[in-house]
Tab-separated table of C-alpha atoms and ligand atoms in Angstrom:
chain	number	residue	atom	x	y	z
A	717	MET	CA	14.836	19.321	-4.478
A	718	ALA	CA	12.573	21.765	-2.605
A	719	ASN	CA	8.822	21.653	-1.930
A	720	LYS	CA	6.337	24.566	-2.336
A	721	GLN	CA	7.402	26.055	0.986
A	722	GLY	CA	11.017	26.070	-0.240
A	723	ARG	CA	12.009	23.270	2.155
A	724	ALA	CA	14.490	20.578	1.056
A	725	THR	CA	12.866	17.285	0.059
A	726	ALA	CA	14.068	13.951	-1.243
A	727	THR	CA	11.976	11.175	-2.810
A	728	VAL	CA	13.379	7.668	-3.169
A	729	HIS	CA	11.709	4.563	-4.614
A	730	ALA	CA	12.470	1.471	-2.524
A	731	CYS	CA	12.110	-1.589	-4.786
A	732	ALA	CA	11.202	-5.114	-3.683
A	733	LYS	CA	13.350	-8.208	-4.341
A	734	ILE	CA	12.812	-11.904	-4.809
A	735	ASN	CA	15.354	-14.642	-4.149
A	736	LEU	CA	15.688	-16.671	-7.350
A	737	THR	CA	17.495	-19.260	-5.260
A	738	LEU	CA	18.271	-19.413	-1.535
A	739	ARG	CA	20.544	-22.146	-0.179
A	740	LEU	CA	21.629	-22.309	3.456
A	741	THR	CA	25.260	-23.314	3.729
A	742	GLU	CA	26.166	-23.411	7.434
A	743	ALA	CA	25.179	-22.312	10.946
A	744	ARG	CA	27.356	-19.352	11.924
A	745	SER	CA	28.684	-18.504	15.369
A	746	ASP	CA	26.885	-15.104	15.278
A	747	GLY	CA	23.451	-16.809	15.225
A	748	TYR	CA	22.932	-16.201	11.500
A	749	HIS	CA	22.953	-18.782	8.705
A	750	GLY	CA	25.472	-18.744	5.896
A	751	LEU	CA	23.696	-18.254	2.561
A	752	ARG	CA	24.166	-18.651	-1.138
A	753	THR	CA	21.397	-16.648	-2.744
A	754	ILE	CA	20.606	-14.784	-5.954
A	755	PHE	CA	18.707	-11.568	-5.353
A	756	GLN	CA	16.610	-10.064	-8.147
A	757	SER	CA	15.109	-6.550	-8.004
A	758	LEU	CA	11.481	-5.933	-8.950
A	759	ALA	CA	9.710	-2.813	-10.199
A	760	LEU	CA	7.215	-3.069	-7.287
A	761	HIS	CA	8.281	-0.399	-4.780
A	762	ASP	CA	7.505	1.613	-1.666
A	763	THR	CA	8.069	5.365	-1.904
A	764	LEU	CA	9.918	7.339	0.770
A	765	THR	CA	9.336	11.088	0.789
A	766	MET	CA	11.655	12.966	3.129
A	767	TRP	CA	11.484	16.624	4.015
A	768	ARG	CA	13.004	19.016	6.519
A	769	THR	CA	10.866	19.718	9.591
A	770	ARG	CA	11.524	21.218	13.010
A	771	GLY	CA	11.912	18.998	16.075
A	772	PRO	CA	12.606	15.283	16.491
A	773	PHE	CA	12.871	12.891	13.532
A	774	ARG	CA	9.468	11.472	12.580
A	775	ILE	CA	8.109	8.644	10.416
A	776	GLU	CA	4.629	8.544	8.858
A	777	CYS	CA	3.308	5.434	7.111
A	778	ASP	CA	0.031	4.763	5.310
A	779	ASP	CA	0.056	1.076	6.412
A	780	PRO	CA	-1.189	0.726	10.020
A	781	GLY	CA	0.791	-2.535	10.372
A	782	CYS	CA	4.086	-0.716	9.839
A	783	PRO	CA	5.690	0.688	13.028
A	784	THR	CA	6.575	4.388	12.978
A	785	ASP	CA	8.739	4.387	16.097
A	786	ARG	CA	12.435	3.616	16.499
A	787	THR	CA	11.851	-0.104	15.835
A	788	ASN	CA	11.336	0.804	12.159
A	789	LEU	CA	14.571	0.147	10.232
A	790	VAL	CA	14.141	3.586	8.611
A	791	TRP	CA	14.442	5.187	12.042
A	792	ARG	CA	17.580	3.175	12.790
A	793	ALA	CA	19.033	4.021	9.356
A	794	ALA	CA	18.381	7.737	9.950
A	795	ALA	CA	20.031	7.543	13.392
A	796	LEU	CA	23.158	5.888	11.922
A	797	VAL	CA	23.358	8.411	9.051
A	798	TRP	CA	22.973	11.272	11.591
A	799	ARG	CA	25.990	9.971	13.516
A	800	ALA	CA	27.972	9.251	10.335
A	801	ILE	CA	27.641	12.886	9.222
A	802	GLY	CA	29.034	14.035	12.547
A	803	ARG	CA	25.847	15.062	14.403
A	804	ARG	CA	25.288	14.224	18.060
A	805	GLY	CA	22.350	12.699	19.952
A	806	GLU	CA	19.063	11.683	18.379
A	807	PRO	CA	18.279	12.511	14.716
A	808	ARG	CA	16.284	15.751	14.255
A	809	GLY	CA	14.902	18.071	11.662
A	810	ALA	CA	13.309	15.618	9.208
A	811	THR	CA	10.120	13.661	8.533
A	812	VAL	CA	9.939	10.548	6.334
A	813	ARG	CA	6.635	9.429	4.830
A	814	ILE	CA	6.589	5.796	3.710
A	815	THR	CA	3.989	4.890	1.104
A	816	LYS	CA	3.817	1.107	1.392
A	817	ARG	CA	3.153	-1.180	-1.543
A	818	ILE	CA	5.482	-4.038	-0.593
A	819	PRO	CA	3.582	-6.294	1.844
A	820	LEU	CA	4.995	-6.741	5.353
A	821	GLN	CA	6.529	-10.098	6.394
A	822	SER	CA	6.476	-11.238	2.787
A	823	GLY	CA	10.094	-12.171	1.942
A	824	LEU	CA	10.212	-9.282	-0.555
A	825	GLY	CA	12.598	-7.222	1.603
A	826	GLY	CA	10.336	-4.184	2.033
A	827	GLY	CA	11.705	-3.092	5.429
A	828	SER	CA	15.307	-3.587	4.280
A	829	SER	CA	14.690	-1.715	1.015
A	830	ASP	CA	13.078	1.183	2.910
A	831	ALA	CA	16.157	1.278	5.178
A	832	ALA	CA	18.536	1.425	2.188
A	833	ALA	CA	16.399	4.197	0.658
A	834	ALA	CA	16.690	6.138	3.919
A	835	ILE	CA	20.493	5.721	3.898
A	836	LEU	CA	20.579	7.050	0.303
A	837	GLY	CA	18.181	9.941	0.965
A	838	MET	CA	18.798	11.232	4.492
A	839	GLY	CA	22.384	12.409	3.964
A	840	GLN	CA	21.273	14.447	0.967
A	841	LEU	CA	18.353	15.914	2.929
A	842	TRP	CA	20.616	16.894	5.825
A	843	GLY	CA	23.085	18.396	3.343
A	844	ALA	CA	25.972	15.983	3.916
A	845	ALA	CA	26.983	13.266	1.464
A	846	VAL	CA	27.345	9.738	2.876
A	847	PRO	CA	30.347	8.024	1.213
A	848	ARG	CA	29.623	4.623	-0.383
A	849	ALA	CA	31.760	2.674	2.093
A	850	VAL	CA	29.942	4.310	5.020
A	851	ALA	CA	26.536	3.591	3.447
A	852	HIS	CA	27.563	-0.053	3.084
A	853	ARG	CA	28.735	-0.252	6.701
A	854	ILE	CA	25.462	1.218	7.956
A	855	ALA	CA	23.463	-1.198	5.736
A	856	THR	CA	25.190	-4.316	7.065
A	857	ARG	CA	24.585	-3.167	10.651
A	858	LEU	CA	20.858	-2.901	9.965
A	859	GLY	CA	20.201	-6.390	8.543
A	860	ALA	CA	21.511	-9.179	6.377
A	861	ASP	CA	19.909	-8.059	3.092
A	862	VAL	CA	19.973	-4.242	3.422
A	863	ALA	CA	23.302	-3.945	1.550
A	864	PHE	CA	21.768	-5.565	-1.558
A	865	PHE	CA	19.273	-2.691	-1.795
A	866	LEU	CA	22.029	-0.068	-2.188
A	867	ASP	CA	22.651	-1.282	-5.778
A	868	GLY	CA	19.880	-3.796	-6.639
A	869	GLY	CA	19.709	-5.574	-9.995
A	870	THR	CA	20.729	-9.246	-9.990
A	871	ALA	CA	23.382	-10.185	-7.443
A	872	LEU	CA	24.874	-13.231	-5.774
A	873	GLY	CA	24.813	-12.909	-1.973
A	874	LEU	CA	27.125	-14.976	0.245
A	875	GLU	CA	27.864	-15.140	3.998
A	876	ARG	CA	24.778	-13.571	5.702
A	877	GLY	CA	23.657	-12.449	2.241
A	878	ASP	CA	25.669	-9.244	2.592
A	879	LEU	CA	28.823	-10.263	0.683
A	880	LEU	CA	27.581	-9.256	-2.761
A	881	PHE	CA	28.718	-9.980	-6.305
A	882	PRO	CA	26.827	-8.231	-9.116
A	883	LEU	CA	25.654	-10.599	-11.877
A	884	LEU	CA	24.748	-9.819	-15.476
A	885	ASP	CA	21.218	-8.429	-15.754
A	886	LEU	CA	18.697	-11.118	-16.669
A	887	ALA	CA	16.432	-10.729	-19.670
A	888	PRO	CA	13.412	-8.778	-18.304
A	889	ALA	CA	10.647	-11.088	-17.120
A	890	TRP	CA	7.106	-10.728	-15.789
A	891	VAL	CA	6.581	-11.799	-12.208
A	892	THR	CA	3.330	-12.720	-10.455
A	893	LEU	CA	3.526	-12.299	-6.691
A	894	VAL	CA	0.959	-14.234	-4.688
A	895	ILE	CA	0.455	-12.742	-1.229
A	896	PRO	CA	-1.167	-15.143	1.281
A	897	PRO	CA	-3.334	-13.692	4.076
A	898	PHE	CA	-0.572	-14.474	6.616
A	899	GLY	CA	3.008	-13.211	6.979
A	900	VAL	CA	6.087	-15.162	8.137
A	901	SER	CA	8.682	-13.809	10.576
A	902	THR	CA	12.208	-14.201	9.162
A	903	LYS	CA	13.501	-15.394	12.513
A	904	ASP	CA	10.793	-18.100	12.729
A	905	ALA	CA	11.510	-19.395	9.210
A	906	TYR	CA	15.215	-19.900	9.976
A	907	GLN	CA	14.337	-21.516	13.307
A	908	TRP	CA	11.897	-23.935	11.605
A	909	PHE	CA	14.635	-24.852	9.139
A	910	ASP	CA	16.948	-25.700	12.056
A	911	GLU	CA	14.258	-27.712	13.869
A	912	ASP	CA	13.361	-29.732	10.764
A	913	ASP	CA	16.994	-30.220	9.864
A	914	ALA	CA	17.687	-31.627	13.341
A	915	LEU	CA	14.656	-33.955	12.963
A	916	ALA	CA	15.838	-35.109	9.537
A	917	GLN	CA	19.344	-35.716	10.881
A	918	ARG	CA	17.939	-37.857	13.689
A	919	ALA	CA	15.725	-39.746	11.228
A	920	GLN	CA	18.681	-40.366	8.956
A	921	ASP	CA	20.493	-41.950	11.897
A	922	SER	CA	17.557	-44.411	12.233
A	923	PRO	CA	16.919	-45.582	8.627
A	924	SER	CA	13.421	-47.008	9.188
A	925	THR	CA	11.858	-43.534	9.600
A	926	GLY	CA	14.256	-41.477	7.532
A	927	GLU	CA	12.423	-41.623	4.253
A	928	GLY	CA	9.137	-40.461	5.739
A	929	VAL	CA	10.578	-37.322	7.265
A	930	ARG	CA	12.595	-36.375	4.201
A	931	GLY	CA	9.580	-37.075	1.974
A	932	GLY	CA	7.391	-34.909	4.179
A	933	LEU	CA	9.724	-31.953	3.819
A	934	GLY	CA	10.384	-32.303	0.139
A	935	GLY	CA	6.985	-31.581	-1.373
A	936	ALA	CA	7.162	-27.831	-1.959
A	937	ARG	CA	10.359	-27.165	-3.879
A	938	GLY	CA	10.453	-24.535	-6.595
A	939	VAL	CA	10.583	-26.049	-10.077
A	940	LEU	CA	12.219	-24.630	-13.189
A	941	ALA	CA	10.668	-25.647	-16.518
A	942	ALA	CA	12.946	-26.456	-19.450
A	943	SER	CA	11.676	-23.359	-21.302
A	944	ALA	CA	13.417	-21.165	-18.736
A	945	VAL	CA	16.824	-22.630	-19.488
A	946	ALA	CA	17.568	-20.146	-22.271
A	947	ARG	CA	16.475	-17.156	-20.203
A	948	TYR	CA	18.528	-18.135	-17.155
A	949	ARG	CA	21.432	-19.833	-18.876
A	950	GLN	CA	24.001	-17.623	-17.148
A	951	LEU	CA	22.789	-18.848	-13.744
A	952	PRO	CA	23.304	-22.227	-12.014
A	953	ILE	CA	19.664	-23.190	-12.590
A	954	GLY	CA	20.170	-26.796	-11.577
A	955	GLU	CA	20.681	-25.486	-8.058
A	956	PHE	CA	17.662	-23.168	-7.922
A	957	ARG	CA	15.824	-23.922	-4.719
A	958	ASN	CA	14.688	-22.134	-1.594
A	959	ASP	CA	15.807	-24.108	1.458
A	960	LEU	CA	13.364	-22.158	3.656
A	961	GLN	CA	10.370	-23.136	1.529
A	962	ALA	CA	9.873	-26.684	2.847
A	963	PRO	CA	9.976	-25.726	6.559
A	964	VAL	CA	7.561	-22.818	5.969
A	965	ALA	CA	5.249	-24.919	3.752
A	966	ALA	CA	5.203	-27.660	6.396
A	967	ARG	CA	3.510	-25.096	8.714
A	968	GLN	CA	1.591	-23.194	6.031
A	969	PRO	CA	0.510	-25.749	3.388
A	970	ASP	CA	-0.993	-23.013	1.175
A	971	ILE	CA	2.586	-22.143	0.113
A	972	ALA	CA	3.006	-25.517	-1.618
A	973	ARG	CA	-0.470	-25.238	-3.206
A	974	ILE	CA	0.398	-21.810	-4.674
A	975	VAL	CA	3.728	-23.088	-6.084
A	976	ARG	CA	1.901	-25.988	-7.757
A	977	THR	CA	-0.808	-23.740	-9.221
A	978	LEU	CA	1.774	-21.284	-10.596
A	979	ARG	CA	3.485	-24.196	-12.348
A	980	ARG	CA	0.188	-25.353	-13.805
A	981	GLN	CA	-0.323	-21.790	-15.048
A	982	ASP	CA	2.900	-22.118	-17.112
A	983	ALA	CA	5.300	-20.290	-14.784
A	984	GLU	CA	8.859	-20.806	-16.000
A	985	TYR	CA	9.899	-20.958	-12.367
A	986	ALA	CA	7.921	-20.759	-9.106
A	987	ALA	CA	9.116	-20.635	-5.497
A	988	MET	CA	8.644	-18.868	-2.184
A	989	SER	CA	10.704	-15.672	-1.873
A	990	GLY	CA	13.157	-15.387	1.026
A	991	SER	CA	11.530	-16.471	4.283
A	992	GLY	CA	8.005	-16.029	2.825
A	993	SER	CA	5.133	-15.758	2.792
A	994	VAL	CA	5.014	-14.452	-0.797
A	995	VAL	CA	5.318	-16.991	-3.616
A	996	PHE	CA	6.455	-15.777	-7.024
A	997	GLY	CA	6.059	-17.136	-10.522
A	998	ILE	CA	8.213	-16.000	-13.438
A	999	PHE	CA	6.434	-15.746	-16.788
A	1000	GLY	CA	7.510	-15.163	-20.359
A	1001	SER	CA	4.628	-12.763	-21.091
A	1002	ARG	CA	2.460	-10.246	-19.279
A	1003	ALA	CA	-0.686	-12.064	-20.439
A	1004	LEU	CA	0.396	-15.313	-18.745
A	1005	ALA	CA	1.387	-13.454	-15.569
A	1006	VAL	CA	-2.009	-11.697	-15.426
A	1007	ARG	CA	-3.892	-14.952	-16.079
A	1008	ALA	CA	-2.029	-16.620	-13.178
A	1009	ALA	CA	-2.713	-13.637	-10.906
A	1010	ARG	CA	-6.473	-13.868	-11.660
A	1011	LYS	CA	-6.463	-17.596	-10.953
A	1012	LEU	CA	-4.628	-17.242	-7.636
A	1013	ALA	CA	-6.294	-14.142	-6.141
A	1014	THR	CA	-8.841	-16.163	-4.153
A	1015	ALA	CA	-9.263	-17.485	-0.612
A	1016	GLY	CA	-8.031	-14.275	1.023
A	1017	ARG	CA	-4.908	-14.109	-1.136
A	1018	ARG	CA	-3.879	-11.096	-3.208
A	1019	ALA	CA	-1.856	-11.259	-6.409
A	1020	VAL	CA	0.257	-8.530	-8.004
A	1021	VAL	CA	1.928	-8.519	-11.421
A	1022	THR	CA	5.289	-6.748	-11.679
A	1023	ARG	CA	8.556	-6.932	-13.667
A	1024	THR	CA	12.186	-7.692	-12.918
A	1025	ILE	CA	14.494	-4.667	-13.246
A	1026	GLY	CA	18.209	-4.469	-13.955
A	1027	ARG	CA	20.893	-2.452	-12.187
A	1028	ALA	CA	20.611	0.697	-14.337
A	1029	ALA	CA	16.824	0.966	-13.901
A	1030	TYR	CA	17.303	0.300	-10.184
A	1031	ALA	CA	19.870	3.104	-9.882
A	1032	ALA	CA	17.480	5.524	-11.610
A	1033	MET	CA	14.619	4.581	-9.259
A	1034	SER	CA	16.624	4.683	-6.042
A	1035	GLU	CA	18.464	7.926	-6.745
A	1036	PRO	CA	17.098	10.634	-4.404
A	1037	LYS	CA	15.112	13.262	-6.356
B	1123	LIG	O1	18.956	-9.658	9.164
B	1123	LIG	P1	17.548	-9.725	9.593
B	1123	LIG	O2	17.252	-8.810	10.742
B	1123	LIG	O3	16.571	-9.568	8.467
B	1123	LIG	O4	17.327	-11.213	10.122
B	1123	LIG	C1	16.292	-11.564	11.000
B	1123	LIG	C2	16.600	-12.920	11.645
B	1123	LIG	O5	16.622	-13.936	10.627
B	1123	LIG	C3	17.978	-12.996	12.278
B	1123	LIG	O6	17.944	-12.532	13.603
B	1123	LIG	C4	18.284	-14.500	12.211
B	1123	LIG	O7	17.593	-15.182	13.239
B	1123	LIG	C5	17.633	-14.917	10.892
B	1123	LIG	N1	18.628	-14.924	9.801
B	1123	LIG	C6	19.564	-15.946	9.746
B	1123	LIG	N2	20.514	-15.958	8.734
B	1123	LIG	C7	20.507	-15.011	7.763
B	1123	LIG	C8	19.537	-13.980	7.775
B	1123	LIG	C9	18.608	-13.961	8.816
B	1123	LIG	O8	19.582	-16.824	10.613
B	1123	LIG	N3	21.443	-15.061	6.791
């Protein structure tokens, strides 16, 4: 595409995700945790507009909380694409404007999705196609969940979350996202899990205190109502749970309160997404999702209603235009 001045442009929608389930399987020697997760794409998205400019690579963002320097994953994605297409030194000749709708530090993967959008768009803008395998390699260097955002839809993620297996698209569902007034750092959430796990292990070794510690951590699990069984029958619903939810809720009790309220508002399933802080509820109708959003948008929280999207819709949204 070209803008009014005849310069090349590319626009890519970077969709959010939720984790329908997130189980930690083992501590890895590279400092990461092994995962078994099911990612699900949402229609909620940031928009990246890229165009050719003179001089050094630049990022603009309408959210003051979002860095625009080389710590932004979009900058790092652009630098890796620049190298992959055979250019030397620092990336040049392009500006990316990020219009943010996905909240920061929310567990919705906004930064990772923006990075994947940059991988998909920058090669086209610079006039050199990035082969799929190269795009995947760049994605996994940038973060554990960036690779998911190359294809989206519903996918099982193993290892760091970057060994991906596409799953059948789910029946479309309405999703209410409740955004607390605080964010959670991914690194902190995993660290809290480790700390609490070590505590629970020690408590288990001394039976008199074990129950108390386990009970204290167990209060904020996501719950799947029987009515959701038909909708999610192709998934291992008995295992749906977010292992990061209890350690985060132990430090931020509002998370557990939101999960409980979403259930009372007839959510078919409710849980924290990823490492938080956003909590999602899945609803069978838009009316129920909107009613829950109205109920929960208090006490400094925001609530957004969106939809799940399948792989084909995701491909259409993330294709550079
Ligand atoms: O990959 P990403 O940069 O999003 O991860 C941020 C931090 O979250 C990692 O440095 C690591 O501490 C933690 N993490 C983890 N296991 C994962 C994903 C993230 O321990 N599978």
